[in-house]
Amino acid sequence: MSPLSTALLVLLVPLASAVLIALFLRTRGTAASVLSVAAASFVALGALVLAFGGARFTGSLEWFRLGSFAIELGVKFDDLAALMLSIVGVVGLCVHVFSLGYMHDDSAKARFFGGLSIFMFSMIGIVLADNLFMMFIFWELVGFSSYFLINHYCHKQSAADASKKAFIVNRVGDFGFILGIILCYWKNGTVNLTELGAGHALVYSRLIPLLLFCGAVGKSAQLPLQVWLPDAMEGPTPVSALIHAATMVAAGIYMLCRIHVLMVPPAMTVIAWVGTLTALYSALCAVTQRDIKKVLAYSTLSQLGYMVAAFGLGSVSASMFHLTTHAFFKALLFLGSGSVIVGCHHEQDIFRMGGLRARMPVTFWTFTVAVAAIAGLPGLAGFFSKDAILVLAFGSNKAVFAVLALTAVLTAFYMLRLWKIVFLGSARSEEAGHAHESGFSITAPLVLLAVLSVVGGYTAIYHGAFDAVFSGVPEAEGPTHYIVLATSLTVLLLGAGLALAFYATDGKDALEERAPGAFGFLVALRASFDSAYDYYVAKIQQRLAMALNFLDLVVLSGVLIRGFSGAVEILGFGVRTLHTGRINHYVYWFLGGVVLLWAFAAGIL
């Protein structure tokens, strides 16, 4: 099988599954979806083998042409695509297997698995796209998949509202993205990634990269468009793991890495600070969350901020490195939370859990690995990728380094808070008291992802296929090595120590009780963007809409359109009165007209 055929196969297999489920398997599409993603993952690993062998290829066909403008559909397979494809395949397979147990009793599970298949097709399309127009098509399909799956529990008003919110907020970012694509084509005559990557005679501007970055701001939930992601947790937990943690939200980072050649220093500075502030803001918001999935949602926002900051500081390698390790341990955290939710009979309030260590040992130990990885315990995946970003920031921008280090303290704090409250102590509700370990289909993916969360940070395993991606991962030398390492260990110990000391296992929120002022501030900070958008919609947008509606009804429709139509109608009424159908009346009008013409010719009128 040729490399191009392999790429097309891994793209089209999930689509075929979605079509089969929609047309023929509306009540039992589970097996088709799981088998399709297993096949796609197998082919993706085959493509990975090709990448290790040095395979790099492109291929395209013309979709339609309008004069000199043409849109092509094509495949660009290189080391970056191979890396992302393997992440999507492995995490996607884990989530599908996990979903067999999690969605076992759901009456609409065929619809759910159909949605997952559409997502896999869309996400693989983004990874393999060889031009920005094609990427945008799949970009929108991924957004549709997210909207569709967030609203899986469509009988809940909160799920319907969350899906609409995600859809609308992403439209804002995607509008900027398509404007950037159009401007890039206008200025450079192409949006083909290979041609752009060659860098020959490119037109550089601040506007093109910033408009393209708008797409990443929406899809990867960066400030100020981050408000949709926490609400997206209304969807089933496997959706949160696959779409809203490991893959779709990382599409913005992948897109930025694809177009890095277009970046200019002013735009990179903006991108770095957007990512840095998102990381800090989201970490602060996570501290006061009680819902286990929303803690992880804000954690995802924060880690995405790290990736964006790394890219803004000039390192595609550091950004993609953290994207890779984060996909493993964050998928593990979300699937672990799903196992906890199932075990506790769908309880999601962490302060109504407790004592799950003995009742759910596999979930406890795998979740512990993920917590240690995201907190930055030396030797685990998160430690290496986070430190690579800190090394980069230390050498590039000390202010960014300081903010990211503070964010690391908060990360260790809220993750150890979550871990301690959920797993230690005694059960604090009837649901937790009757908790039980999940079945094999749920625990097996947890074990696999736990292994990847341990070994995923050792870049030696990436050599060969991914040399070009990870060859530029920042490494500290000399004094910088000791400064960054000391900082990493300090922030880990400080954050974890504060959480373990501050929170008891009696089910009380220590921050709310011991520091109500700080708690209130953080709650207000968390709600600030939603409050601002609510005010904008209710007080500004609605009034603007009312003013425009008045302009439309009174000025445009009333005065202009109806005024002119009324004048024409009156004129017509007057003319109609002249047509009586009597010949003598027409003779009189004829004679009158002749007299008027004579008077005009004689100069009398």
Coordinates of C-alpha atoms in Angstrom, one line a residue:
M1 CA 0.0 0.0 0.0
S2 CA 1.4 3.4 -1.0
P3 CA 1.9 6.1 1.7
L4 CA -0.9 8.2 0.2
S5 CA -3.3 5.3 0.2
T6 CA -2.4 4.7 3.8
A7 CA -3.2 8.3 4.8
L8 CA -6.5 8.2 2.9
L9 CA -7.4 4.9 4.6
V10 CA -6.8 6.3 8.1
L11 CA -8.9 9.3 7.2
L12 CA -11.9 7.5 5.6
V13 CA -12.4 4.5 7.9
P14 CA -14.0 6.6 10.7
L15 CA -16.2 8.4 8.1
A16 CA -17.4 5.0 6.8
S17 CA -18.3 4.0 10.4
A18 CA -20.3 7.2 10.9
V19 CA -22.2 6.6 7.7
L20 CA -23.0 3.0 8.6
I21 CA -24.2 4.0 12.0
A22 CA -26.4 6.8 10.6
L23 CA -28.0 4.7 7.8
F24 CA -28.1 1.2 9.1
L25 CA -27.0 0.8 12.8
R26 CA -29.0 3.5 14.6
T27 CA -29.5 1.2 17.6
R28 CA -26.3 -0.8 17.7
G29 CA -23.5 1.1 16.2
T30 CA -21.0 0.5 19.0
A31 CA -19.0 -2.2 17.5
A32 CA -18.7 -0.4 14.1
S33 CA -17.3 2.7 15.8
V34 CA -14.8 0.8 18.0
L35 CA -13.6 -1.4 15.1
S36 CA -13.2 1.6 12.9
V37 CA -11.1 3.5 15.3
A38 CA -9.1 0.3 16.0
A39 CA -8.4 0.0 12.3
A40 CA -7.6 3.7 12.0
S41 CA -5.2 3.4 14.9
F42 CA -3.5 0.4 13.4
V43 CA -3.1 2.2 10.1
A44 CA -1.9 5.3 12.0
L45 CA 0.8 3.2 13.7
G46 CA 1.7 1.8 10.2
A47 CA 2.1 5.4 9.0
L48 CA 4.3 5.9 12.1
V49 CA 6.5 3.1 11.0
L50 CA 6.7 4.7 7.6
A51 CA 7.7 8.0 9.2
F52 CA 10.5 6.2 11.1
G53 CA 11.6 5.0 7.7
G54 CA 11.8 8.6 6.5
A55 CA 8.6 8.7 4.6
R56 CA 7.5 12.3 3.8
F57 CA 4.9 12.9 1.1
T58 CA 2.3 15.2 -0.2
G59 CA -0.6 14.7 -2.7
S60 CA -3.6 16.7 -3.7
L61 CA -6.4 17.0 -6.2
E62 CA -8.4 20.0 -7.3
W63 CA -11.8 20.3 -5.7
F64 CA -13.1 23.2 -7.7
R65 CA -11.9 26.2 -9.6
L66 CA -13.2 29.7 -10.1
G67 CA -11.0 31.5 -12.6
S68 CA -7.5 31.6 -11.2
F69 CA -8.8 30.7 -7.7
A70 CA -8.7 27.0 -6.9
I71 CA -9.3 25.0 -3.8
E72 CA -7.5 21.7 -3.5
L73 CA -7.9 18.7 -1.1
G74 CA -4.7 17.1 -0.3
V75 CA -2.5 15.3 2.2
K76 CA 0.7 16.5 3.8
F77 CA 2.5 13.7 5.8
D78 CA 5.6 14.6 7.6
D79 CA 7.1 14.1 11.1
L80 CA 4.7 16.6 12.7
A81 CA 1.6 14.9 11.1
A82 CA 3.0 11.5 12.1
L83 CA 3.3 12.6 15.7
M84 CA -0.2 14.1 15.9
L85 CA -1.7 11.2 14.0
S86 CA -0.3 8.7 16.5
I87 CA -1.6 10.8 19.5
V88 CA -5.1 11.0 18.0
G89 CA -5.1 7.3 17.2
V90 CA -3.8 6.0 20.5
V91 CA -5.9 8.3 22.7
G92 CA -9.0 7.8 20.4
L93 CA -8.8 4.0 20.8
C94 CA -8.4 4.3 24.6
V95 CA -11.4 6.6 24.8
H96 CA -13.5 4.3 22.5
V97 CA -12.7 1.2 24.6
F98 CA -13.4 3.2 27.8
S99 CA -16.8 4.3 26.4
L100 CA -17.9 0.7 26.0
G101 CA -18.1 0.5 29.8
Y102 CA -19.0 4.1 30.5
M103 CA -21.9 4.3 28.0
H104 CA -23.1 0.7 28.5
D105 CA -26.5 1.6 29.9
D106 CA -27.1 4.7 27.7
S107 CA -30.0 4.3 25.4
A108 CA -28.5 6.6 22.8
K109 CA -25.0 5.1 22.8
A110 CA -25.2 4.4 19.0
R111 CA -25.7 8.1 18.4
F112 CA -22.8 8.8 20.8
F113 CA -20.4 6.5 19.0
G114 CA -21.5 7.9 15.7
G115 CA -20.5 11.3 16.9
L116 CA -17.1 10.0 18.0
S117 CA -16.6 8.5 14.5
I118 CA -17.4 11.9 12.9
F119 CA -15.0 13.5 15.3
M120 CA -12.2 11.1 14.5
F121 CA -12.7 11.7 10.8
S122 CA -12.6 15.5 11.3
M123 CA -9.6 15.5 13.6
I124 CA -7.6 13.3 11.3
G125 CA -8.6 15.6 8.4
I126 CA -7.0 18.5 10.3
V127 CA -3.8 16.6 10.9
L128 CA -3.4 15.5 7.3
A129 CA -4.6 18.7 5.5
D130 CA -2.0 20.2 3.2
N131 CA -3.6 23.7 3.0
L132 CA -5.4 26.1 5.2
F133 CA -8.7 26.0 3.3
M134 CA -8.9 22.2 3.7
M135 CA -7.9 22.6 7.3
F136 CA -10.7 25.1 7.9
I137 CA -13.3 22.7 6.4
F138 CA -12.3 20.0 8.9
W139 CA -11.9 22.7 11.6
E140 CA -15.6 23.4 11.3
L141 CA -16.5 19.7 11.3
V142 CA -14.5 19.2 14.5
G143 CA -16.6 22.1 15.9
F144 CA -19.8 20.4 14.8
S145 CA -18.6 17.2 16.5
S146 CA -18.0 19.0 19.7
Y147 CA -21.4 20.7 19.6
F148 CA -23.1 17.4 18.8
L149 CA -21.4 15.5 21.6
I150 CA -21.7 18.1 24.3
N151 CA -25.4 18.0 23.7
H152 CA -25.6 14.2 24.0
Y153 CA -27.7 14.5 27.1
C154 CA -30.1 16.8 25.1
H155 CA -32.9 16.3 27.7
K156 CA -30.8 18.5 30.1
Q157 CA -31.2 22.3 29.6
S158 CA -27.6 22.8 30.9
A159 CA -26.2 20.5 28.1
A160 CA -28.2 22.3 25.4
D161 CA -27.0 25.7 26.7
A162 CA -23.4 24.5 26.9
S163 CA -23.4 23.2 23.4
K164 CA -24.8 26.4 22.0
K165 CA -22.3 28.4 24.0
A166 CA -19.4 26.3 22.6
F167 CA -20.8 26.7 19.1
I168 CA -21.2 30.5 19.3
V169 CA -17.9 31.3 21.0
N170 CA -16.0 29.2 18.5
R171 CA -17.7 31.1 15.7
V172 CA -16.1 34.3 17.0
G173 CA -12.6 32.7 16.8
D174 CA -13.3 31.0 13.5
F175 CA -14.4 34.3 11.9
G176 CA -11.0 35.7 12.6
F177 CA -9.4 32.5 11.3
I178 CA -11.1 32.5 7.9
L179 CA -10.3 36.2 7.5
G180 CA -6.6 35.3 8.2
I181 CA -6.8 32.6 5.6
I182 CA -8.3 34.9 3.0
L183 CA -5.7 37.6 3.7
C184 CA -2.9 35.1 3.5
Y185 CA -4.1 33.9 0.1
W186 CA -4.6 37.5 -1.1
K187 CA -1.1 38.6 0.0
N188 CA 0.9 35.4 -0.9
G189 CA -1.2 33.8 -3.6
T190 CA -1.3 30.4 -1.7
V191 CA -2.3 28.8 1.5
N192 CA -0.6 25.5 0.7
L193 CA 1.4 24.5 3.8
T194 CA 4.3 23.2 1.8
E195 CA 4.6 26.3 -0.3
L196 CA 4.3 28.5 2.8
G197 CA 6.9 26.5 4.6
A198 CA 9.3 27.1 1.8
G199 CA 9.2 30.7 2.8
H200 CA 10.0 32.1 -0.7
A201 CA 8.8 35.7 -1.2
L202 CA 6.3 35.6 1.6
V203 CA 4.5 38.7 2.6
Y204 CA 4.9 39.1 6.3
S205 CA 2.5 41.3 8.4
R206 CA 1.3 41.4 11.9
L207 CA -2.4 41.1 10.9
I208 CA -2.1 37.7 9.1
P209 CA -0.7 35.7 12.1
L210 CA -2.9 37.4 14.6
L211 CA -6.0 36.7 12.6
L212 CA -5.0 33.0 12.1
F213 CA -4.2 32.9 15.9
C214 CA -7.9 33.8 16.5
G215 CA -8.8 30.3 15.3
A216 CA -6.5 28.9 18.0
V217 CA -7.9 31.3 20.6
G218 CA -11.4 29.8 20.0
K219 CA -10.5 26.2 19.5
S220 CA -7.9 26.0 22.2
A221 CA -9.9 28.1 24.5
Q222 CA -7.5 30.9 25.2
L223 CA -8.4 34.3 26.8
P224 CA -10.8 35.8 26.2
L225 CA -12.7 33.0 24.5
Q226 CA -12.0 30.4 27.2
V227 CA -15.5 30.5 28.6
W228 CA -17.0 27.6 26.6
L229 CA -14.6 24.8 27.7
P230 CA -15.7 24.5 31.4
D231 CA -19.3 24.4 30.4
A232 CA -18.5 21.7 27.8
M233 CA -18.1 19.3 30.7
E234 CA -21.9 18.8 30.4
G235 CA -21.1 16.2 27.8
P236 CA -20.2 12.6 28.6
T237 CA -16.8 12.2 30.3
P238 CA -15.2 10.2 27.3
V239 CA -16.0 13.3 25.2
S240 CA -14.2 15.5 27.7
A241 CA -11.2 13.2 27.5
L242 CA -11.0 12.9 23.8
I243 CA -12.2 16.2 22.4
H244 CA -11.9 18.7 25.2
A245 CA -8.6 17.6 26.7
A246 CA -6.3 15.6 24.4
T247 CA -7.0 16.3 20.8
M248 CA -9.5 18.9 19.5
V249 CA -8.4 21.7 21.9
A250 CA -4.9 20.9 20.9
A251 CA -5.8 21.5 17.2
G252 CA -5.1 25.2 17.7
I253 CA -1.5 24.4 18.9
Y254 CA -1.0 22.1 15.9
M255 CA -2.3 24.7 13.5
L256 CA 0.1 27.3 14.9
C257 CA 3.0 25.0 14.5
R258 CA 2.0 24.4 10.9
I259 CA 2.1 28.1 10.1
H260 CA 5.0 29.2 12.2
V261 CA 6.8 30.5 9.2
L262 CA 4.2 33.3 8.9
M263 CA 4.9 34.6 12.4
V264 CA 6.6 38.0 13.1
P265 CA 8.1 39.1 16.5
P266 CA 5.2 41.5 17.5
A267 CA 2.6 38.7 16.9
M268 CA 4.7 36.2 18.8
T269 CA 4.9 38.5 21.8
V270 CA 1.1 38.8 21.8
I271 CA 0.7 35.0 21.5
A272 CA 3.2 34.4 24.3
W273 CA 1.3 36.7 26.7
V274 CA -2.1 35.4 25.8
G275 CA -0.9 31.9 26.6
T276 CA 0.8 32.9 29.8
L277 CA -2.2 34.9 31.2
T278 CA -4.5 32.0 30.2
A279 CA -2.4 29.6 32.1
L280 CA -2.4 31.7 35.3
Y281 CA -6.1 32.7 35.1
S282 CA -7.3 29.1 34.6
A283 CA -5.1 27.8 37.4
L284 CA -6.6 30.4 39.8
C285 CA -10.1 29.4 38.7
A286 CA -9.4 25.7 39.3
V287 CA -8.6 26.2 42.9
T288 CA -12.3 26.8 43.9
Q289 CA -14.0 24.2 41.7
R290 CA -16.0 21.4 43.4
D291 CA -17.0 19.5 40.2
I292 CA -14.3 17.0 39.4
K293 CA -14.6 17.5 35.7
K294 CA -14.5 21.3 35.8
V295 CA -11.3 21.2 37.9
L296 CA -9.7 19.2 35.1
A297 CA -11.3 21.5 32.5
Y298 CA -9.6 24.5 34.0
S299 CA -6.4 22.5 34.3
T300 CA -6.7 21.8 30.5
L301 CA -7.0 25.5 29.9
S302 CA -3.9 26.2 31.9
Q303 CA -1.8 23.6 30.2
L304 CA -2.9 24.8 26.8
G305 CA -1.8 28.2 27.9
Y306 CA 1.7 26.7 28.6
M307 CA 1.7 25.3 25.0
V308 CA 0.7 28.6 23.5
A309 CA 3.2 30.5 25.6
A310 CA 6.0 28.1 24.4
F311 CA 5.0 28.7 20.8
G312 CA 4.9 32.5 21.3
L313 CA 8.4 32.3 22.8
G314 CA 9.6 30.8 19.5
S315 CA 9.7 27.0 20.1
V316 CA 7.6 24.7 18.1
S317 CA 9.4 21.8 19.7
A318 CA 8.6 22.7 23.3
S319 CA 5.0 23.4 22.4
M320 CA 4.5 20.1 20.6
F321 CA 6.4 18.2 23.3
H322 CA 4.0 19.4 26.0
L323 CA 1.1 18.7 23.7
T324 CA 2.2 15.1 23.4
T325 CA 2.8 14.4 27.1
H326 CA -0.3 16.4 28.1
A327 CA -2.5 14.2 25.7
F328 CA -1.5 11.2 27.7
F329 CA -1.8 12.4 31.3
K330 CA -4.8 14.6 30.7
A331 CA -6.7 11.8 28.9
L332 CA -5.8 9.6 31.9
L333 CA -7.1 12.3 34.3
F334 CA -10.4 12.6 32.5
L335 CA -11.0 8.9 32.1
G336 CA -10.0 8.4 35.7
S337 CA -12.6 11.0 36.7
G338 CA -15.1 9.1 34.6
S339 CA -14.2 5.9 36.4
V340 CA -14.7 7.7 39.7
I341 CA -18.1 9.1 38.5
V342 CA -19.3 5.7 37.5
G343 CA -18.1 4.1 40.7
C344 CA -19.8 6.8 42.7
H345 CA -23.1 6.4 40.8
H346 CA -22.6 9.7 38.8
E347 CA -21.7 11.9 41.7
Q348 CA -19.3 14.7 40.5
D349 CA -18.9 16.9 43.6
I350 CA -15.5 16.1 45.0
F351 CA -16.6 17.0 48.5
R352 CA -19.2 14.2 48.4
M353 CA -16.5 11.6 47.6
G354 CA -13.6 10.5 49.8
G355 CA -12.2 7.1 50.8
L356 CA -12.0 5.8 47.2
R357 CA -8.4 4.6 47.5
A358 CA -9.4 1.2 49.0
R359 CA -12.6 0.8 46.9
M360 CA -11.1 1.7 43.5
P361 CA -7.4 0.7 43.7
V362 CA -6.7 0.6 39.9
T363 CA -8.3 4.0 39.4
F364 CA -6.5 5.4 42.4
W365 CA -3.0 4.3 41.3
T366 CA -3.4 5.3 37.7
F367 CA -5.0 8.6 38.7
T368 CA -2.1 9.2 41.1
V369 CA 0.4 8.7 38.2
A370 CA -1.5 11.3 36.2
V371 CA -1.6 13.8 39.1
A372 CA 2.1 13.4 39.7
A373 CA 2.8 13.9 35.9
I374 CA 0.8 17.1 35.6
A375 CA 2.3 18.4 38.9
G376 CA 5.8 17.9 37.5
L377 CA 7.2 15.0 39.5
P378 CA 10.7 14.3 38.2
G379 CA 10.9 11.3 36.0
L380 CA 7.4 11.5 34.7
A381 CA 6.2 12.9 31.3
G382 CA 4.9 16.2 32.6
F383 CA 8.1 17.1 34.3
F384 CA 10.2 17.0 31.1
S385 CA 7.8 18.9 28.9
K386 CA 7.0 21.5 31.6
D387 CA 10.6 22.1 32.4
A388 CA 11.4 22.5 28.7
I389 CA 9.0 25.4 28.6
L390 CA 10.4 26.9 31.8
V391 CA 13.9 26.6 30.4
L392 CA 12.7 28.4 27.2
A393 CA 10.9 31.1 29.3
F394 CA 13.9 31.6 31.6
G395 CA 16.2 32.3 28.6
S396 CA 13.6 34.4 26.6
N397 CA 11.4 36.3 29.0
K398 CA 11.9 36.4 32.7
A399 CA 8.4 37.8 33.3
V400 CA 6.8 35.0 31.5
F401 CA 9.0 32.6 33.4
A402 CA 7.8 34.0 36.7
V403 CA 4.1 33.8 35.8
L404 CA 4.5 30.2 34.5
A405 CA 6.4 29.2 37.7
L406 CA 3.5 30.6 39.8
T407 CA 1.1 28.7 37.6
A408 CA 3.0 25.5 38.3
V409 CA 2.6 26.1 42.1
L410 CA -1.1 26.5 41.6
T411 CA -1.2 23.4 39.4
A412 CA 0.4 21.2 42.1
F413 CA -1.9 22.8 44.7
Y414 CA -5.3 22.2 43.0
M415 CA -4.4 18.7 41.7
L416 CA -3.2 17.5 45.1
R417 CA -6.3 19.1 46.6
L418 CA -8.5 17.1 44.2
W419 CA -6.5 13.9 44.7
K420 CA -6.6 14.1 48.5
I421 CA -10.3 15.0 48.8
V422 CA -11.4 12.3 46.3
F423 CA -9.3 9.3 47.4
L424 CA -8.2 9.8 51.0
G425 CA -10.1 9.9 54.2
S426 CA -13.5 8.3 54.6
A427 CA -16.6 8.3 52.4
R428 CA -18.6 11.5 52.7
S429 CA -21.8 10.4 51.0
E430 CA -23.8 7.3 50.4
E431 CA -22.7 7.2 46.8
A432 CA -19.0 7.2 47.8
G433 CA -19.7 4.6 50.5
H434 CA -21.0 2.2 47.9
A435 CA -18.4 3.0 45.3
H436 CA -16.8 0.1 43.4
E437 CA -14.0 -0.4 40.9
S438 CA -14.9 -0.2 37.3
G439 CA -14.9 -3.0 34.7
F440 CA -12.0 -4.1 32.5
S441 CA -13.1 -1.9 29.5
I442 CA -12.7 1.1 31.8
T443 CA -9.6 0.2 33.7
A444 CA -7.5 -1.2 30.8
P445 CA -7.2 2.2 29.0
L446 CA -6.3 3.8 32.4
V447 CA -3.3 1.4 32.7
L448 CA -2.1 2.0 29.2
L449 CA -2.3 5.8 29.5
A450 CA -0.6 5.6 32.9
V451 CA 2.4 3.8 31.2
L452 CA 2.5 6.5 28.5
S453 CA 2.3 9.2 31.2
V454 CA 5.5 7.7 32.7
V455 CA 7.5 7.1 29.5
G456 CA 6.1 9.8 27.3
G457 CA 8.6 12.4 28.4
Y458 CA 11.7 10.5 27.4
T459 CA 12.6 12.1 24.0
A460 CA 14.9 9.1 23.2
I461 CA 11.7 7.2 22.1
Y462 CA 10.9 9.9 19.6
H463 CA 14.1 9.7 17.6
G464 CA 13.8 8.8 14.0
A465 CA 10.4 9.9 12.9
F466 CA 10.2 13.0 15.1
D467 CA 13.8 14.3 15.0
A468 CA 12.7 17.4 13.2
V469 CA 9.9 18.0 15.8
F470 CA 11.9 17.4 19.0
S471 CA 15.4 18.4 17.9
G472 CA 14.8 21.9 19.2
V473 CA 13.4 21.0 22.7
P474 CA 15.1 23.4 25.0
E475 CA 17.6 21.9 27.4
A476 CA 19.2 23.7 30.2
E477 CA 23.0 23.8 30.6
G478 CA 25.2 25.1 33.4
P479 CA 23.7 27.5 35.9
T480 CA 20.4 27.6 34.0
H481 CA 20.0 23.9 34.6
Y482 CA 20.2 24.2 38.3
I483 CA 18.0 27.3 38.5
V484 CA 15.2 25.8 36.5
L485 CA 15.5 22.4 38.2
A486 CA 15.5 24.1 41.7
T487 CA 12.5 26.2 40.6
S488 CA 10.6 23.1 39.4
L489 CA 11.2 21.1 42.6
T490 CA 10.4 24.2 44.8
V491 CA 7.0 24.9 43.1
L492 CA 6.1 21.2 43.2
L493 CA 6.9 20.9 46.9
L494 CA 5.3 24.2 47.7
G495 CA 2.0 23.6 45.9
A496 CA 1.7 20.0 47.0
G497 CA 2.6 20.7 50.5
L498 CA 0.1 23.6 50.8
A499 CA -2.7 21.4 49.5
L500 CA -1.9 18.4 51.7
A501 CA -1.6 20.7 54.8
F502 CA -4.5 23.0 54.0
Y503 CA -7.1 20.5 53.1
A504 CA -8.3 17.9 55.6
T505 CA -10.1 14.7 54.7
D506 CA -13.3 15.6 56.5
G507 CA -15.1 16.9 53.4
K508 CA -14.8 20.6 54.2
D509 CA -13.6 23.3 51.8
A510 CA -10.6 24.7 53.7
L511 CA -10.2 27.7 51.4
E512 CA -13.8 28.8 51.8
E513 CA -13.8 28.4 55.6
R514 CA -10.2 29.6 56.4
A515 CA -9.8 32.3 53.8
P516 CA -13.3 33.5 52.7
G517 CA -12.0 36.7 51.2
A518 CA -9.6 34.9 48.9
F519 CA -12.2 32.3 48.1
G520 CA -14.7 35.0 47.2
F521 CA -12.2 36.8 45.0
L522 CA -11.3 33.6 43.1
V523 CA -15.0 32.8 42.6
A524 CA -15.6 36.3 41.3
L525 CA -12.6 36.0 39.1
R526 CA -13.9 32.7 37.7
A527 CA -17.3 34.3 36.9
S528 CA -15.9 37.6 35.6
F529 CA -15.8 36.7 31.9
D530 CA -19.2 35.2 31.9
S531 CA -20.6 38.2 33.8
A532 CA -18.9 40.5 31.3
Y533 CA -20.4 38.6 28.3
D534 CA -23.8 38.5 29.9
Y535 CA -23.7 42.2 30.4
Y536 CA -22.5 42.8 26.8
V537 CA -25.3 40.6 25.4
A538 CA -28.1 41.9 27.7
K539 CA -27.1 45.6 27.9
I540 CA -25.2 46.4 24.7
Q541 CA -25.9 43.8 22.0
Q542 CA -29.6 43.7 22.7
R543 CA -29.9 47.5 22.8
L544 CA -27.9 47.7 19.6
A545 CA -30.2 45.1 18.1
M546 CA -33.2 47.2 19.2
A547 CA -31.7 50.3 17.6
L548 CA -31.0 48.6 14.4
N549 CA -34.4 47.0 14.4
F550 CA -35.9 50.5 14.8
L551 CA -33.7 51.8 12.0
D552 CA -34.9 48.9 9.8
L553 CA -38.6 49.2 10.6
V554 CA -39.0 53.0 10.8
V555 CA -36.3 54.5 8.6
L556 CA -35.6 51.9 6.0
S557 CA -38.9 50.0 5.8
G558 CA -41.2 52.9 7.0
V559 CA -39.7 56.0 5.4
L560 CA -37.7 54.8 2.4
I561 CA -39.3 51.6 1.2
R562 CA -42.9 52.2 2.3
G563 CA -42.6 55.9 1.5
F564 CA -41.5 55.3 -2.0
S565 CA -44.0 52.5 -2.5
G566 CA -46.8 54.7 -1.0
A567 CA -45.9 57.5 -3.4
V568 CA -46.0 55.1 -6.3
E569 CA -49.3 53.7 -5.1
I570 CA -50.9 57.1 -4.8
L571 CA -49.6 58.0 -8.3
G572 CA -51.0 54.8 -9.6
F573 CA -54.4 55.4 -7.9
G574 CA -54.5 58.9 -9.6
V575 CA -53.6 57.5 -13.0
R576 CA -56.2 54.7 -12.6
T577 CA -58.9 57.3 -12.0
L578 CA -58.3 58.7 -15.5
H579 CA -59.1 55.4 -17.1
T580 CA -62.9 55.3 -17.1
G581 CA -63.5 53.3 -20.3
R582 CA -65.6 56.1 -21.8
I583 CA -64.6 57.4 -25.2
N584 CA -65.8 60.9 -24.7
H585 CA -63.6 61.3 -21.6
Y586 CA -60.5 60.2 -23.6
V587 CA -61.4 62.8 -26.3
Y588 CA -61.6 65.5 -23.7
W589 CA -58.2 64.5 -22.3
F590 CA -56.8 64.3 -25.8
L591 CA -58.0 67.8 -26.6
G592 CA -56.7 69.1 -23.3
G593 CA -53.3 67.6 -24.0
V594 CA -53.2 69.2 -27.5
V595 CA -54.0 72.6 -25.9
L596 CA -51.2 72.2 -23.4
L597 CA -48.7 71.2 -26.1
W598 CA -49.7 74.2 -28.2
A599 CA -49.4 76.6 -25.2
F600 CA -46.0 75.2 -24.4
A601 CA -44.8 75.5 -28.1
A602 CA -46.1 79.1 -28.3
G603 CA -44.2 80.1 -25.2
I604 CA -47.4 80.8 -23.2
L605 CA -46.4 78.1 -20.6

